[in-house]
PDB file of C-alpha atoms in Angstrom:
ATOM      1  CA  MET V   1     -27.097  87.512  17.604  1.00 54.00           C
ATOM      2  CA  PRO V   2     -28.570  84.283  16.322  1.00 60.00           C
ATOM      3  CA  LEU V   3     -26.546  80.892  16.785  1.00 55.00           C
ATOM      4  CA  SER V   4     -24.980  79.428  13.853  1.00 62.00           C
ATOM      5  CA  PRO V   5     -26.276  75.951  12.778  1.00 61.00           C
ATOM      6  CA  SER V   6     -23.067  74.204  13.969  1.00 64.00           C
ATOM      7  CA  SER V   7     -23.331  75.950  17.326  1.00 59.00           C
ATOM      8  CA  ARG V   8     -26.930  74.928  17.742  1.00 61.00           C
ATOM      9  CA  ARG V   9     -26.049  71.278  16.792  1.00 64.00           C
ATOM     10  CA  HIS V  10     -23.309  71.375  19.420  1.00 60.00           C
ATOM     11  CA  ILE V  11     -25.635  72.707  22.171  1.00 64.00           C
ATOM     12  CA  ASP V  12     -28.382  70.140  21.144  1.00 65.00           C
ATOM     13  CA  GLY V  13     -25.844  67.354  21.281  1.00 68.00           C
ATOM     14  CA  ALA V  14     -24.612  68.360  24.658  1.00 72.00           C
ATOM     15  CA  LYS V  15     -28.144  68.613  26.001  1.00 76.00           C
ATOM     16  CA  ALA V  16     -28.980  65.132  24.651  1.00 73.00           C
ATOM     17  CA  ALA V  17     -25.840  63.648  26.208  1.00 72.00           C
ATOM     18  CA  MET V  18     -26.702  65.114  29.576  1.00 78.00           C
ATOM     19  CA  GLU V  19     -30.273  63.796  29.378  1.00 76.00           C
ATOM     20  CA  LEU V  20     -28.928  60.435  28.454  1.00 73.00           C
ATOM     21  CA  ARG V  21     -26.627  60.382  31.507  1.00 75.00           C
ATOM     22  CA  GLU V  22     -29.526  61.512  33.702  1.00 76.00           C
ATOM     23  CA  ARG V  23     -31.651  58.622  32.425  1.00 74.00           C
ATOM     24  CA  MET V  24     -28.871  56.112  32.945  1.00 68.00           C
ATOM     25  CA  VAL V  25     -28.489  57.230  36.504  1.00 71.00           C
ATOM     26  CA  ARG V  26     -32.141  57.194  37.132  1.00 72.00           C
ATOM     27  CA  THR V  27     -32.673  53.823  35.725  1.00 68.00           C
ATOM     28  CA  GLY V  28     -29.356  52.238  36.624  1.00 64.00           C
ATOM     29  CA  LYS V  29     -28.900  50.836  33.075  1.00 70.00           C
ATOM     30  CA  ASN V  30     -26.870  51.809  30.136  1.00 69.00           C
ATOM     31  CA  LEU V  31     -28.159  52.166  26.483  1.00 69.00           C
ATOM     32  CA  ALA V  32     -27.911  48.425  25.917  1.00 68.00           C
ATOM     33  CA  GLY V  33     -29.990  47.692  29.072  1.00 69.00           C
ATOM     34  CA  GLN V  34     -27.156  46.412  31.128  1.00 74.00           C
ATOM     35  CA  ASP V  35     -26.853  47.245  34.720  1.00 77.00           C
ATOM     36  CA  LEU V  36     -24.347  50.079  35.457  1.00 76.00           C
ATOM     37  CA  TRP V  37     -21.350  49.223  37.674  1.00 79.00           C
ATOM     38  CA  THR V  38     -21.720  50.145  41.247  1.00 82.00           C
ATOM     39  CA  ASP V  39     -18.910  51.603  43.452  1.00 84.00           C
ATOM     40  CA  ASP V  40     -19.138  48.373  45.458  1.00 86.00           C
ATOM     41  CA  GLU V  41     -18.493  46.245  42.264  1.00 85.00           C
ATOM     42  CA  LEU V  42     -15.590  48.475  41.239  1.00 85.00           C
ATOM     43  CA  ASN V  43     -14.065  48.145  44.712  1.00 88.00           C
ATOM     44  CA  GLN V  44     -14.358  44.343  44.478  1.00 83.00           C
ATOM     45  CA  CYS V  45     -12.372  44.509  41.262  1.00 84.00           C
ATOM     46  CA  ARG V  46      -9.741  46.716  42.892  1.00 88.00           C
ATOM     47  CA  ASP V  47      -9.491  44.630  46.062  1.00 88.00           C
ATOM     48  CA  HIS V  48      -9.257  41.234  44.474  1.00 86.00           C
ATOM     49  CA  TYR V  49      -7.429  41.747  41.206  1.00 86.00           C
ATOM     50  CA  PRO V  50      -5.623  39.705  39.655  1.00 81.00           C
ATOM     51  CA  ASP V  51      -7.729  36.871  41.048  1.00 86.00           C
ATOM     52  CA  ARG V  52     -10.576  36.987  38.637  1.00 83.00           C
ATOM     53  CA  ASP V  53     -12.138  33.842  40.041  1.00 88.00           C
ATOM     54  CA  ALA V  54     -12.606  35.610  43.347  1.00 88.00           C
ATOM     55  CA  ILE V  55     -14.032  38.645  41.584  1.00 87.00           C
ATOM     56  CA  ALA V  56     -16.427  36.470  39.564  1.00 87.00           C
ATOM     57  CA  GLN V  57     -17.699  34.810  42.764  1.00 89.00           C
ATOM     58  CA  ARG V  58     -18.473  38.169  44.323  1.00 88.00           C
ATOM     59  CA  LEU V  59     -19.959  39.542  41.147  1.00 85.00           C
ATOM     60  CA  PRO V  60     -22.278  36.777  39.872  1.00 87.00           C
ATOM     61  CA  ARG V  61     -24.240  39.075  37.432  1.00 85.00           C
ATOM     62  CA  ARG V  62     -20.987  39.986  35.635  1.00 85.00           C
ATOM     63  CA  SER V  63     -19.556  37.853  32.910  1.00 86.00           C
ATOM     64  CA  ALA V  64     -15.813  36.907  32.814  1.00 87.00           C
ATOM     65  CA  GLU V  65     -15.462  39.157  29.659  1.00 88.00           C
ATOM     66  CA  ALA V  66     -17.152  42.169  31.437  1.00 86.00           C
ATOM     67  CA  ILE V  67     -14.862  41.717  34.543  1.00 87.00           C
ATOM     68  CA  ARG V  68     -11.777  41.637  32.247  1.00 87.00           C
ATOM     69  CA  HIS V  69     -12.821  44.640  30.420  1.00 86.00           C
ATOM     70  CA  LYS V  70     -13.691  46.613  33.683  1.00 85.00           C
ATOM     71  CA  CYS V  71     -10.295  45.722  35.240  1.00 86.00           C
ATOM     72  CA  ASN V  72      -8.673  46.937  32.032  1.00 85.00           C
ATOM     73  CA  GLU V  73     -10.648  50.143  32.223  1.00 86.00           C
ATOM     74  CA  LEU V  74      -9.685  50.758  35.846  1.00 85.00           C
ATOM     75  CA  GLY V  75      -5.985  50.401  34.941  1.00 83.00           C
ATOM     76  CA  LEU V  76      -5.453  47.191  36.974  1.00 81.00           C
ATOM     77  CA  THR V  77      -4.172  45.106  34.146  1.00 78.00           C
ATOM     78  CA  PRO V  78      -0.529  45.420  33.292  1.00 73.00           C
ATOM     79  CA  VAL V  79       0.438  47.561  30.177  1.00 67.00           C
ATOM     80  CA  ARG V  80       1.448  45.310  27.434  1.00 68.00           C
ATOM     81  CA  ASN V  81       5.086  45.665  26.591  1.00 74.00           C
ATOM     82  CA  GLN V  82       5.012  46.775  22.882  1.00 84.00           C
ATOM     83  CA  TRP V  83       7.829  45.732  20.531  1.00 87.00           C
ATOM     84  CA  THR V  84       9.680  48.833  19.270  1.00 88.00           C
ATOM     85  CA  GLY V  85      11.328  49.062  15.770  1.00 88.00           C
ATOM     86  CA  ALA V  86      14.794  48.679  17.483  1.00 90.00           C
ATOM     87  CA  ASP V  87      13.457  45.610  19.420  1.00 91.00           C
ATOM     88  CA  VAL V  88      12.320  43.934  16.171  1.00 90.00           C
ATOM     89  CA  MET V  89      15.548  44.708  14.331  1.00 92.00           C
ATOM     90  CA  ARG V  90      17.610  43.180  17.133  1.00 91.00           C
ATOM     91  CA  LEU V  91      15.321  40.122  17.162  1.00 91.00           C
ATOM     92  CA  ARG V  92      15.622  39.766  13.360  1.00 92.00           C
ATOM     93  CA  LYS V  93      19.486  39.793  13.719  1.00 92.00           C
ATOM     94  CA  ILE V  94      19.780  37.023  16.357  1.00 90.00           C
ATOM     95  CA  TYR V  95      16.550  35.039  16.418  1.00 89.00           C
ATOM     96  CA  HIS V  96      17.627  32.486  13.791  1.00 88.00           C
ATOM     97  CA  SER V  97      20.719  31.452  15.533  1.00 86.00           C
ATOM     98  CA  ALA V  98      20.789  32.495  19.170  1.00 87.00           C
ATOM     99  CA  THR V  99      20.127  30.090  21.984  1.00 87.00           C
ATOM    100  CA  TRP V 100      16.976  30.733  24.211  1.00 87.00           C
ATOM    101  CA  ARG V 101      19.314  31.812  27.092  1.00 90.00           C
ATOM    102  CA  GLU V 102      20.814  34.518  24.739  1.00 91.00           C
ATOM    103  CA  LEU V 103      17.403  35.587  23.521  1.00 90.00           C
ATOM    104  CA  LEU V 104      16.081  35.939  27.025  1.00 90.00           C
ATOM    105  CA  ALA V 105      19.091  37.946  28.062  1.00 91.00           C
ATOM    106  CA  ALA V 106      18.695  40.174  24.995  1.00 91.00           C
ATOM    107  CA  PHE V 107      15.048  40.995  25.820  1.00 90.00           C
ATOM    108  CA  PRO V 108      14.715  41.117  29.658  1.00 87.00           C
ATOM    109  CA  GLY V 109      11.189  41.022  30.914  1.00 83.00           C
ATOM    110  CA  ARG V 110       9.949  39.065  28.020  1.00 85.00           C
ATOM    111  CA  SER V 111       9.142  35.385  28.159  1.00 86.00           C
ATOM    112  CA  GLU V 112      10.175  32.729  25.681  1.00 88.00           C
ATOM    113  CA  ASP V 113       6.521  32.561  24.416  1.00 88.00           C
ATOM    114  CA  ALA V 114       6.378  36.305  23.894  1.00 88.00           C
ATOM    115  CA  ILE V 115       9.611  36.251  21.967  1.00 91.00           C
ATOM    116  CA  ARG V 116       8.360  33.319  19.868  1.00 90.00           C
ATOM    117  CA  VAL V 117       5.054  35.020  19.125  1.00 90.00           C
ATOM    118  CA  ALA V 118       6.716  38.276  18.111  1.00 90.00           C
ATOM    119  CA  ALA V 119       9.061  36.427  15.740  1.00 90.00           C
ATOM    120  CA  ASN V 120       6.400  34.161  14.202  1.00 90.00           C
ATOM    121  CA  LYS V 121       4.111  37.156  13.461  1.00 90.00           C
ATOM    122  CA  ARG V 122       7.081  38.686  11.559  1.00 88.00           C
ATOM    123  CA  GLY V 123       7.862  35.563   9.646  1.00 89.00           C
ATOM    124  CA  MET V 124      11.184  34.875  11.406  1.00 89.00           C
ATOM    125  CA  ARG V 125      12.345  31.316  11.686  1.00 88.00           C
ATOM    126  CA  ARG V 126      15.069  29.525  13.796  1.00 85.00           C
ATOM    127  CA  ASP V 127      17.845  27.579  12.119  1.00 82.00           C
ATOM    128  CA  ARG V 128      17.157  23.852  12.146  1.00 81.00           C
ATOM    129  CA  LYS V 129      19.320  21.924  14.559  1.00 81.00           C
ATOM    130  CA  PRO V 130      20.608  18.464  13.586  1.00 84.00           C
ATOM    131  CA  TYR V 131      18.824  15.503  15.132  1.00 83.00           C
ATOM    132  CA  LYS V 132      20.270  14.300  18.372  1.00 85.00           C
ATOM    133  CA  VAL V 133      22.561  11.203  18.361  1.00 86.00           C
ATOM    134  CA  THR V 134      20.840   8.026  19.477  1.00 84.00           C
ATOM    135  CA  GLY V 135      23.829   5.723  19.849  1.00 82.00           C
ATOM    136  CA  ASN V 136      22.566   3.492  17.110  1.00 83.00           C
ATOM    137  CA  THR V 137      24.920   3.880  14.092  1.00 83.00           C
ATOM    138  CA  MET V 138      22.393   2.883  11.413  1.00 84.00           C
ATOM    139  CA  LEU V 139      19.552   5.086  12.949  1.00 84.00           C
ATOM    140  CA  ASP V 140      21.919   8.058  13.322  1.00 86.00           C
ATOM    141  CA  GLN V 141      23.116   7.828   9.788  1.00 87.00           C
ATOM    142  CA  LEU V 142      19.390   7.645   8.638  1.00 87.00           C
ATOM    143  CA  ARG V 143      18.454  10.774  10.682  1.00 87.00           C
ATOM    144  CA  THR V 144      21.533  12.640   9.506  1.00 88.00           C
ATOM    145  CA  HIS V 145      20.455  11.886   5.863  1.00 87.00           C
ATOM    146  CA  CYS V 146      16.885  13.092   6.682  1.00 84.00           C
ATOM    147  CA  PHE V 147      18.282  16.341   8.219  1.00 85.00           C
ATOM    148  CA  GLU V 148      20.382  16.998   5.092  1.00 85.00           C
ATOM    149  CA  LYS V 149      17.400  16.308   2.777  1.00 83.00           C
ATOM    150  CA  GLY V 150      14.970  18.302   4.796  1.00 82.00           C
ATOM    151  CA  TYR V 151      12.818  15.308   5.817  1.00 86.00           C
ATOM    152  CA  THR V 152      11.034  15.440   9.131  1.00 85.00           C
ATOM    153  CA  MET V 153      10.423  12.486  11.385  1.00 86.00           C
ATOM    154  CA  PRO V 154       6.651  12.260  10.250  1.00 89.00           C
ATOM    155  CA  ASP V 155       7.949  12.207   6.649  1.00 88.00           C
ATOM    156  CA  LEU V 156      10.201   9.316   7.552  1.00 84.00           C
ATOM    157  CA  ASP V 157       7.284   7.416   9.130  1.00 86.00           C
ATOM    158  CA  PHE V 158       5.266   8.105   6.020  1.00 89.00           C
ATOM    159  CA  TYR V 159       7.935   6.761   3.622  1.00 85.00           C
ATOM    160  CA  ALA V 160       8.814   3.760   5.839  1.00 86.00           C
ATOM    161  CA  LYS V 161       5.106   3.018   6.615  1.00 87.00           C
ATOM    162  CA  SER V 162       6.097   2.713  10.326  1.00 85.00           C
ATOM    163  CA  GLY V 163       3.182   4.279  12.057  1.00 85.00           C
ATOM    164  CA  LYS V 164       4.709   6.732  14.511  1.00 86.00           C
ATOM    165  CA  TYR V 165       7.873   4.922  15.215  1.00 86.00           C
ATOM    166  CA  PHE V 166      10.200   7.826  14.244  1.00 86.00           C
ATOM    167  CA  GLN V 167       7.875  10.657  15.464  1.00 83.00           C
ATOM    168  CA  ARG V 168       7.608   9.081  18.971  1.00 83.00           C
ATOM    169  CA  SER V 169      11.282   8.269  19.163  1.00 82.00           C
ATOM    170  CA  GLU V 170      10.525   4.698  20.031  1.00 76.00           C
ATOM    171  CA  TRP V 171      14.227   3.890  20.364  1.00 74.00           C
ATOM    172  CA  ARG V 172      14.295   5.779  23.591  1.00 75.00           C
ATOM    173  CA  ARG V 173      12.606   2.821  25.172  1.00 74.00           C
ATOM    174  CA  ASN V 174      15.501   0.678  24.011  1.00 66.00           C
ATOM    175  CA  TRP V 175      13.470  -0.565  21.024  1.00 73.00           C
ATOM    176  CA  PHE V 176      15.849  -0.215  18.008  1.00 79.00           C
ATOM    177  CA  SER V 177      13.783  -1.863  15.302  1.00 81.00           C
ATOM    178  CA  ALA V 178      16.323  -3.023  12.677  1.00 82.00           C
ATOM    179  CA  ARG V 179      13.434  -3.983  10.398  1.00 85.00           C
ATOM    180  CA  ILE V 180      11.797  -0.511  10.486  1.00 87.00           C
ATOM    181  CA  ILE V 181      15.076   1.331  10.179  1.00 86.00           C
ATOM    182  CA  ALA V 182      16.254  -0.926   7.288  1.00 86.00           C
ATOM    183  CA  ARG V 183      12.946  -0.336   5.485  1.00 88.00           C
ATOM    184  CA  ALA V 184      13.290   3.396   5.957  1.00 87.00           C
ATOM    185  CA  VAL V 185      16.771   3.396   4.489  1.00 88.00           C
ATOM    186  CA  ARG V 186      15.501   1.458   1.411  1.00 87.00           C
ATOM    187  CA  GLU V 187      12.659   3.760   0.908  1.00 86.00           C
ATOM    188  CA  LEU V 188      14.981   6.759   0.867  1.00 85.00           C
ATOM    189  CA  GLY V 189      17.132   5.106  -1.808  1.00 86.00           C
ATOM    190  CA  GLY V 190      19.907   3.869   0.482  1.00 85.00           C
ATOM    191  CA  GLU V 191      21.267   0.383   1.062  1.00 84.00           C
ATOM    192  CA  ILE V 192      22.526  -1.444   4.101  1.00 81.00           C
ATOM    193  CA  LYS V 193      25.833  -3.315   3.936  1.00 78.00           C
ATOM    194  CA  ALA V 194      28.250  -4.794   6.401  1.00 74.00           C
ATOM    195  CA  GLU V 195      31.937  -3.752   6.467  1.00 75.00           C
ATOM    196  CA  TRP V 196      34.480  -6.221   7.748  1.00 75.00           C
ATOM    197  CA  GLU V 197      37.987  -5.445   8.773  1.00 73.00           C
TER     198      GLU V 197
END
């Protein structure tokens, strides 16, 4: 009984694949002309992972990307912990207002960076916290006003033409510049006045 065209193609494909494998074994190179990985190289990966620098020193003909890829193929790299739908829903509920301690407790095994990246990818934002109290009444009132209006410290520097005084929190070095603070108050439409008892 003659073979059907699809069966003939299947046999031809299998034969071509076997010839290709034999050629790669014979030449020691893959289709792209790169050297095939030897058993010794694979053992170096197994023995020294996760120290990729040590592996790279022992395998000078392999690039860092090739080593990373091969370690991944060998199952040496940890499996990435995917976010489930339930995880995302829980994160969406608490991310905006929970403290970082609460977030880390809610998602054990995940780092702060991993939680932040997952939230940012999904457009989640945290509630803004009021600016910390500095101890200078005039500066604290100015910063409270900025928070209420949604101004950032770079915005305040821009309006007050103060370089980076507010961004760098220069007052932490005990430099409360009344001139800069007063100019910022005026630029935001406020006025400074003394009150006497």
